[in-house]
Coordinates of C-alpha atoms in Angstrom, one line a residue:
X1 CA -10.4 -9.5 -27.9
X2 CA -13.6 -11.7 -27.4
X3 CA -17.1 -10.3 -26.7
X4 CA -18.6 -11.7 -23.2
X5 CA -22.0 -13.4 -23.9
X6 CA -24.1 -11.4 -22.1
X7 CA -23.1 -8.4 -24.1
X8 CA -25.9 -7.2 -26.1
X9 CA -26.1 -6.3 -30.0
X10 CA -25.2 -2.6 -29.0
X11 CA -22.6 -3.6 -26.6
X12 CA -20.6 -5.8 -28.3
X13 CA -20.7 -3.4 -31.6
X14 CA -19.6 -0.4 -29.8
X15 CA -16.9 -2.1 -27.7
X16 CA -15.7 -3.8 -31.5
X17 CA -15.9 -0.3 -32.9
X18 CA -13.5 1.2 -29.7
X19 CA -11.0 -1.8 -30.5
X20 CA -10.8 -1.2 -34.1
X21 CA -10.4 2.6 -33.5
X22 CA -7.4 1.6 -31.0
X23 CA -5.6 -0.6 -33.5
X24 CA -6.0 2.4 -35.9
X25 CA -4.6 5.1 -33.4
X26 CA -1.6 2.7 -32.8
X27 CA -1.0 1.0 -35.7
X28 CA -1.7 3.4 -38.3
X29 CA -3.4 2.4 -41.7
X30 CA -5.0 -0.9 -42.1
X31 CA -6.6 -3.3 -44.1
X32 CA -9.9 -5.2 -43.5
X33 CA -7.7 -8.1 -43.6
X34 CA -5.3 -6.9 -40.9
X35 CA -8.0 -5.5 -38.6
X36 CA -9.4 -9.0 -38.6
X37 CA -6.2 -10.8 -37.8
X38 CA -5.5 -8.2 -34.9
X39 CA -9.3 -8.4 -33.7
X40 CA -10.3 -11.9 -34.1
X41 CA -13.4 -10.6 -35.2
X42 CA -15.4 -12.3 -38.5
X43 CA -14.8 -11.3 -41.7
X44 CA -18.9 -9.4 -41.9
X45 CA -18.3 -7.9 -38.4
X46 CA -15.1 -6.4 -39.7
X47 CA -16.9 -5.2 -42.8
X48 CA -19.7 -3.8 -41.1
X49 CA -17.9 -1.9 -38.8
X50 CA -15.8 -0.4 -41.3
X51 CA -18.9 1.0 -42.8
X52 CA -20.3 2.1 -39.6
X53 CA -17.0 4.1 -38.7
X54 CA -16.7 5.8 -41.9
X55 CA -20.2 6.8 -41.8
X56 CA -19.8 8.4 -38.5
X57 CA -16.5 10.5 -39.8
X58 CA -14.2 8.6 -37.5
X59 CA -12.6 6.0 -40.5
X60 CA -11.7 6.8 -44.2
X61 CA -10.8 5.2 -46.9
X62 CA -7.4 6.3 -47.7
X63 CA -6.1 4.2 -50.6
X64 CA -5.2 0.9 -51.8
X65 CA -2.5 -2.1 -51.4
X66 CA -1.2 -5.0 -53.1
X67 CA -1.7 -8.1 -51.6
X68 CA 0.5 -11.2 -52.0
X69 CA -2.3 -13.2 -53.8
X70 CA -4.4 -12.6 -57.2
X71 CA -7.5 -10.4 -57.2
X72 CA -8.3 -6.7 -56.6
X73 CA -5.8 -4.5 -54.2
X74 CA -7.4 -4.1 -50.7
X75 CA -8.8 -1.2 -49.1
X76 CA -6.3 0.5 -46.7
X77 CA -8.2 2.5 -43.8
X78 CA -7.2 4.8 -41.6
X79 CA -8.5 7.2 -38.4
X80 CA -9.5 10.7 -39.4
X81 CA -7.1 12.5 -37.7
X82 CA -9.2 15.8 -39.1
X83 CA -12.6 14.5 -36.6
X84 CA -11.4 16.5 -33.9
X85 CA -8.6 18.9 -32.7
X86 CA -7.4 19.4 -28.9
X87 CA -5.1 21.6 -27.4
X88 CA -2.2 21.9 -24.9
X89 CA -1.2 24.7 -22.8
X90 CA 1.7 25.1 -20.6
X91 CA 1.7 28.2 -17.9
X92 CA 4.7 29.5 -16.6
X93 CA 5.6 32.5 -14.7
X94 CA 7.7 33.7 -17.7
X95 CA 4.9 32.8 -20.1
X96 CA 2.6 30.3 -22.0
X97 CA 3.8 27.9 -24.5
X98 CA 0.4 25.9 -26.3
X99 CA -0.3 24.1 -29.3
X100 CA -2.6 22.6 -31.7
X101 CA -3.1 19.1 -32.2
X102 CA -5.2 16.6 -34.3
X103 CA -7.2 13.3 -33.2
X104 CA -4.2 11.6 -32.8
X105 CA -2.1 13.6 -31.2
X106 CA 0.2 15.4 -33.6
X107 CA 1.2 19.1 -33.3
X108 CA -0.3 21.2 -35.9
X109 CA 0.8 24.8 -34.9
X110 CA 2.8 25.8 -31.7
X111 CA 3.0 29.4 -30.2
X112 CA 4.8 31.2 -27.2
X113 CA 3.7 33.9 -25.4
X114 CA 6.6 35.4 -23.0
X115 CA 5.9 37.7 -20.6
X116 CA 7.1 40.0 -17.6
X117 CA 6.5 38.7 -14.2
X118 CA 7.3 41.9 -12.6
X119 CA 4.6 43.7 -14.9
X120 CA 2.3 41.5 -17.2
X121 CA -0.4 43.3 -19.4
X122 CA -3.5 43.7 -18.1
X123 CA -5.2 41.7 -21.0
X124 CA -2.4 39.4 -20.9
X125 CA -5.2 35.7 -20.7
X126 CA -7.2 37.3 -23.6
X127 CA -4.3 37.9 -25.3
X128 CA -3.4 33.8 -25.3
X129 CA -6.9 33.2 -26.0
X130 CA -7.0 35.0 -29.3
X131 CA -3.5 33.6 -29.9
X132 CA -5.1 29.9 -29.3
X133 CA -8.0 30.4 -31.6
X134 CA -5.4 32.0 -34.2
X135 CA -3.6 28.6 -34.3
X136 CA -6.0 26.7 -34.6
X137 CA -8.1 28.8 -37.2
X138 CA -4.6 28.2 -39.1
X139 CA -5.1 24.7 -39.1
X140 CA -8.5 24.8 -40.3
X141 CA -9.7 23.5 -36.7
X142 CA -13.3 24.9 -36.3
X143 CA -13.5 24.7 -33.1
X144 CA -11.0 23.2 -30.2
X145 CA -12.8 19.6 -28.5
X146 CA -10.8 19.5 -25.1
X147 CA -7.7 22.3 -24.1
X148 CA -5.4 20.5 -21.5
X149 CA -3.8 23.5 -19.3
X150 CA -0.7 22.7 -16.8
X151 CA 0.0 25.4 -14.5
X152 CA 1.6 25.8 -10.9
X153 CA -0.1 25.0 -7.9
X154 CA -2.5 22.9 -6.6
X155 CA -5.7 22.2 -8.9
X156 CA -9.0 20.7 -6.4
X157 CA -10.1 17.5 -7.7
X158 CA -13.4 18.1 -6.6
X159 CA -13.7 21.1 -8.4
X160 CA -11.1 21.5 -11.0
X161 CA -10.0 25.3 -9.6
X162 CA -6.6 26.6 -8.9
X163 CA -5.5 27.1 -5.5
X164 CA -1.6 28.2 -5.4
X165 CA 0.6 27.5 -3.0
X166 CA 3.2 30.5 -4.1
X167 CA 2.5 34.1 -4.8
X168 CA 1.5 33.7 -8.6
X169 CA 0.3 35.7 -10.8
X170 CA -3.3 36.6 -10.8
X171 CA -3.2 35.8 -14.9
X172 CA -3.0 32.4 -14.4
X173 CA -6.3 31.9 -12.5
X174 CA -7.5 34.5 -15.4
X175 CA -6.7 32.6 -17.9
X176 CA -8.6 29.6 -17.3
X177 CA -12.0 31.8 -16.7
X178 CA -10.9 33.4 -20.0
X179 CA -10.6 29.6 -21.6
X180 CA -13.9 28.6 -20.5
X181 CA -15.8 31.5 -21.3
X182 CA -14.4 31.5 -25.1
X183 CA -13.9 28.2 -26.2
X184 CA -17.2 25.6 -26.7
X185 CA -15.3 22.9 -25.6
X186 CA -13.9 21.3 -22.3
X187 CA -10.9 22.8 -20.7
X188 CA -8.9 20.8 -18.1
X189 CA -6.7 22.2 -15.9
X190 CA -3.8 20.0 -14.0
X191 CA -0.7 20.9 -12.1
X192 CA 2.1 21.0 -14.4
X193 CA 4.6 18.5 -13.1
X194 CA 1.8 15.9 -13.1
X195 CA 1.2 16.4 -17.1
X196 CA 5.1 16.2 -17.3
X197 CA 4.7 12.6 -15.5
X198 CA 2.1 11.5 -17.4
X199 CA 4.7 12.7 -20.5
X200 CA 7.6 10.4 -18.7
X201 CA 4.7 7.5 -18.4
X202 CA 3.8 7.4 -21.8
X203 CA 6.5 8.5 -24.4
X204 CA 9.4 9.1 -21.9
X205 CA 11.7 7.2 -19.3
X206 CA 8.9 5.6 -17.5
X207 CA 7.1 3.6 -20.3
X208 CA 8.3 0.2 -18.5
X209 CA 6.9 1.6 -15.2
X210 CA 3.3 1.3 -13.6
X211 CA 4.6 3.0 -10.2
X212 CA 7.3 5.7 -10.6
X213 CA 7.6 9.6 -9.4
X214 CA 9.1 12.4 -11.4
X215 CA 11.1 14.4 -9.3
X216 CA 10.9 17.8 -11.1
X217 CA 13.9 20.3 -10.7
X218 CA 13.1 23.5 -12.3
X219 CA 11.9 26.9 -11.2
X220 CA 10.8 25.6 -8.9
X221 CA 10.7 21.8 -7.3
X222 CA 7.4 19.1 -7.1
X223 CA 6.7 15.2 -8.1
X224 CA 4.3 13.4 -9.8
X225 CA 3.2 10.0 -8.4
X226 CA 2.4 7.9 -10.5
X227 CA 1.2 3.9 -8.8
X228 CA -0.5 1.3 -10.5
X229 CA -0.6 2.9 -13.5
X230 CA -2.7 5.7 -12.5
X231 CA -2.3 9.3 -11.2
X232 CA -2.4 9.9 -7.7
X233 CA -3.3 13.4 -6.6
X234 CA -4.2 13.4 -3.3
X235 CA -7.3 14.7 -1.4
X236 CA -6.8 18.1 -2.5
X237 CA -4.4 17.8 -5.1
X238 CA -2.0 18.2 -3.4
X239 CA 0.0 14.8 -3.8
X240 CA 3.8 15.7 -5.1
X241 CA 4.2 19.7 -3.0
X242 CA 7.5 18.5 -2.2
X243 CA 8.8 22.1 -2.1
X244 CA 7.5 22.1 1.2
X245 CA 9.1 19.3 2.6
X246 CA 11.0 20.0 5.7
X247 CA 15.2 19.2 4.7
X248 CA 18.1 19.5 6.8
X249 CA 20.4 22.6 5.8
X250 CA 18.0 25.1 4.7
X251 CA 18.4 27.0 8.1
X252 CA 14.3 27.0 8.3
X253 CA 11.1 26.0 7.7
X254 CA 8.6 26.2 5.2
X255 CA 5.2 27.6 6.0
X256 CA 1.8 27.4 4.8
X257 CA 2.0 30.1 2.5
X258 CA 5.7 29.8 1.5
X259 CA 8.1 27.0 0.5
X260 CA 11.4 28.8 1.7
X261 CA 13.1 26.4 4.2
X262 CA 11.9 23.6 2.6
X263 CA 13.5 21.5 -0.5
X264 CA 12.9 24.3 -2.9
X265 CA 15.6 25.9 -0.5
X266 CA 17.9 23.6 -1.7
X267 CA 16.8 22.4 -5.6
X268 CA 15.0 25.3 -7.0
X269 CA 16.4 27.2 -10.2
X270 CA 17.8 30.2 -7.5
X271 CA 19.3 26.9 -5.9
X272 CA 21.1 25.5 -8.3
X273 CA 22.6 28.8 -9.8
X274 CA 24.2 30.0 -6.4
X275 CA 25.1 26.5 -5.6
X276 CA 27.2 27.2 -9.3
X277 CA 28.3 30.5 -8.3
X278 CA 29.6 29.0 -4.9
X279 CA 32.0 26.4 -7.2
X280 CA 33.2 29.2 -9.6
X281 CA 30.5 28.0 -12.4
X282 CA 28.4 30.5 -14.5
X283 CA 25.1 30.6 -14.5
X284 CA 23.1 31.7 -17.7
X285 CA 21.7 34.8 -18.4
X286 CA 19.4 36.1 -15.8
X287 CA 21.4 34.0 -12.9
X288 CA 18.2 32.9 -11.3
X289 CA 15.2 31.1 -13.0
X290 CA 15.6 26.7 -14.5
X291 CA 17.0 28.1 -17.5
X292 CA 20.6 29.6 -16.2
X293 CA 20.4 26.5 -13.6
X294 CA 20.1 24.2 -16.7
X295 CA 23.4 25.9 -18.0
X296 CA 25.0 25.9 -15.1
X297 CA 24.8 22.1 -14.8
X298 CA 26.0 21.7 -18.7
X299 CA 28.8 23.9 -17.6
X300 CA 29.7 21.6 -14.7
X301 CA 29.5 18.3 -17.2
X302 CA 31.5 20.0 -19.6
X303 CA 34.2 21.4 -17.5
X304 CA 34.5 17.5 -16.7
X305 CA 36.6 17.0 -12.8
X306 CA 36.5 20.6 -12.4
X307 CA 32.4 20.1 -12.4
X308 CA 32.0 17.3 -10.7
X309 CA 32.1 18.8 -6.5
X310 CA 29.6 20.8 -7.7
X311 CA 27.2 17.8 -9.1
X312 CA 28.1 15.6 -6.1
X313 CA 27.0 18.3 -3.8
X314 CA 23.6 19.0 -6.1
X315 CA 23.0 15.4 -6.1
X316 CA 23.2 15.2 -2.2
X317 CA 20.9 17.6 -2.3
X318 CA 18.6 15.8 -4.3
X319 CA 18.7 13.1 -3.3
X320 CA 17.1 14.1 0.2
X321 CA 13.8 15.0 -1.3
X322 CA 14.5 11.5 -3.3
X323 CA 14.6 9.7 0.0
X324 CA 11.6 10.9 1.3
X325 CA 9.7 9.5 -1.5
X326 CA 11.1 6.3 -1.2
X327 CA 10.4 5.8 1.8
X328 CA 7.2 6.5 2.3
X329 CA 5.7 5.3 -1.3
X330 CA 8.7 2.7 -2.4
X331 CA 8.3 3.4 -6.4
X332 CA 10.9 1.3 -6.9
X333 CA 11.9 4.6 -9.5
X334 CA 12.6 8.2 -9.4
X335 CA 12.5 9.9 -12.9
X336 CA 14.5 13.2 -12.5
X337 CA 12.7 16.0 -14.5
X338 CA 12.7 19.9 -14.9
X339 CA 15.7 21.4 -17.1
X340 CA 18.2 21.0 -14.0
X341 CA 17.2 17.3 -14.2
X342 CA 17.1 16.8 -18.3
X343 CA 20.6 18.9 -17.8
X344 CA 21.6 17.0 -15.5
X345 CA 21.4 13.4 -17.4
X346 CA 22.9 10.2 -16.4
X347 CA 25.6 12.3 -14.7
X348 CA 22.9 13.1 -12.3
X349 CA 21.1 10.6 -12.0
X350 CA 24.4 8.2 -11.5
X351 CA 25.4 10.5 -7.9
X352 CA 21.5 10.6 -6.6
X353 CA 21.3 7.0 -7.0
X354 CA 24.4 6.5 -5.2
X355 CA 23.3 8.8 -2.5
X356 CA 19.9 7.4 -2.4
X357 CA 21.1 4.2 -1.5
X358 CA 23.4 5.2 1.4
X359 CA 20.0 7.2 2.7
X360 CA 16.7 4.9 2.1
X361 CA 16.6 1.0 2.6
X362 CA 14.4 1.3 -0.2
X363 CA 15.8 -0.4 -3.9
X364 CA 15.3 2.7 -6.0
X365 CA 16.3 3.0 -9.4
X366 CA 16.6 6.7 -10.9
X367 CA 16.6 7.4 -13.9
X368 CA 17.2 11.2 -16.3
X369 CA 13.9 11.9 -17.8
X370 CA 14.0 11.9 -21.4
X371 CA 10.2 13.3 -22.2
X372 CA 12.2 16.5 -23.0
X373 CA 12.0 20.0 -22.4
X374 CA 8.3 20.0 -23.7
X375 CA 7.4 17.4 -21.1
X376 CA 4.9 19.5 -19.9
X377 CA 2.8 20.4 -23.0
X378 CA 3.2 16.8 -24.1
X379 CA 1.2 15.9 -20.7
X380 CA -1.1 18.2 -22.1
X381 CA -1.9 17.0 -25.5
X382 CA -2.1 13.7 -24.1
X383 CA -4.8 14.1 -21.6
X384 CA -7.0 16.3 -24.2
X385 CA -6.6 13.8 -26.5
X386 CA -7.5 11.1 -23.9
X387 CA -10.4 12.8 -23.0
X388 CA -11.8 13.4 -27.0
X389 CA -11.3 9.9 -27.7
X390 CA -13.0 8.4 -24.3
X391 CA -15.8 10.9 -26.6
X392 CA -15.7 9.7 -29.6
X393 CA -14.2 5.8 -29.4
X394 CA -16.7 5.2 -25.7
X395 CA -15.5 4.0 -22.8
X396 CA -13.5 5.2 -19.7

């Protein structure tokens, strides 16, 4: 990386100090040496930066290595992973899953929190709170620098609230005030099935992709778009509702207040499981949340030809929400999510892509997600962690 020459003193040493913190976050420990072949920087800038990072508790000294030559063993540094700790949160209708993370990302300490639509506990967002600040008390984190929380709905861009677009629990607009009020740090709140794109974009199917969408099939149905690289969430956030979306064969229409009659009608968890029921597959326990549609569609790939009407007819299915997108954003790729779509697998993803190109004129590639069922949380550390080091490294 070279430094423009109208950068001054201060400029050029903290946009040197965010590279070298970079290399450190992705390549793990190095020498003064290596930092200087990956930086093109001098040999005193190197060394002065080093000094400058550890004394502001962002680099340590972490041991020593041979080198290939005579002389002393060179200093191997590394980030301090301890500067900071983030968190994630994921917010279900069944429960909360979060974790504990340090600067670079890695779970410390994981906890679930399941609870009963039909009746949660009154105290039921203090109740994660305490559990939060447990975890990370556990991990010897102090205090929490940015919580990441992914829940249904639509979240305002303008103003970070939740506004839902389904009859929700009141909890989960509780527990964000809860957050806020008793954590010191930042808390950011995103719609779930955007974190779980940002998950596919980073460390899951999508890492060769700038424009994609995730096509989520779970409880319920949504997308992520992702274009250029970055984000899109519309003008109210609401970018990727595709449970609304008007479908042929639902016998109605969606309203503003309800997604019956749209494409939830036809891929939602409830979906999927009587679509099983109507080949003479099992759903899982319960019959009708993503988790007994998720067995249902391992049933249907393990049964082998006595599964497959019932995934050609899921897949047409999907692939009319599929279409849509295509033709109206051409991502070139659809990423099927949720646990019907990690189920699912290249056995899914095979029939929708052969559907899809019988509906849209549109060259779409589609693809099984493979961020995994944590997709969502993994959004969520992710952006915390985005946000603590645009803190502590500078920049956007």
């Amino acid at each position: 990386m070279t430094i423009a020459r109208t950068a001054t003193p201060s400029t050029a040493r903290a946009i040197n100090d965010r590279l070298a913190l970079e290399l450190l976050l992705s390549h793990g420990p190095l020498t003064a040496t290596e930092l200087r072949e990956l930086t093109g920087l001098s040999r005193p800038t190197i060394a002065d930066l080093l000094e400058r990072l550890q004394r502001g508790g962002l680099v340590a000294m972490v041991g020593e290595r041979g080198e290939q030559r005579r002389g002393p063993n060179a200093r191997v540094y590394a980030l301090r992973a301890d500067r900071a700790h983030v968190a994630g949160i994921d917010v279900r209708t069944v429960g909360v899953t979060l974790t504990v993370a340090d600067l670079t990302g890695r779970s410390l300490a994981q906890a679930a929190l399941p609870v009963d639509p039909a009746g949660p506990p009154p105290d039921f967002a203090d109740q994660v709170l305490r559990t939060l600040l447990a975890c990370a008390e556990r991990v010897g984190a102090r205090e929490l620098h940015t919580v990441a929380v992914g829940a249904p709905g639509l979240v305002d861009p303008a103003t970070g609230e939740l506004s839902t677009t389904s009859r929700l629990q009141s909890w989960h607009g509780e527990l964000v005030t809860a957050l806020r009020a008793g954590l010191g740090g930042e808390v950011i709140l995103e719609n779930e099935v955007n974190l779980a794109g940002l998950a596919e974009h980073r460390v899951g199917a999508a890492t060769d992709r700038d424009t994609f969408v995730l096509l989520w099939l779970g409880h319920g149905t949504g997308a992520a778009v992702v274009l250029d690289g970055r984000l899109r969430r519309g003008f109210s956030g609401g970018a990727g509702e595709i449970g609304f979306l008007p479908v042929p064969g639902t016998g109605g229409l969606p309203g503003t207040s309800s997604c019956d009659g749209g494409f939830h009608s036809l891929a939602s968890g409830r979906a999927v499981c009587e679509l099983a029921r109507a080949h003479g597959l099992v759903a899982g326990p319960g019959g009708q949340d993503a988790p007994a549609a998720e067995a249902a569609v391992l049933a249907a790939i393990a049964a082998g030809p006595a599964g497959e009407p019932f995934l050609d007819e899921l897949a047409e299915r999907v692939a009319l929400g599929a279409s849509a997108v295509t033709v109206l954003l051409d991502p070139g790729c659809v990423v099927l999510g949720g646990e019907v779509g990690r189920a699912g697998g290249r056995a899914l993803a095979e029939r929708v892509a052969a559907r899809l190109a019988r509906l849209s004129p549109v060259r779409t590639e589609v693809r099984a997600g493979t961020a995994g069922g944590g997709a969502v949380l993994s959004g969520a550390v992710l952006t915390a962690s985005d946000a603590v080091r645009r803190d502590l490294f500078g920049g956007r």
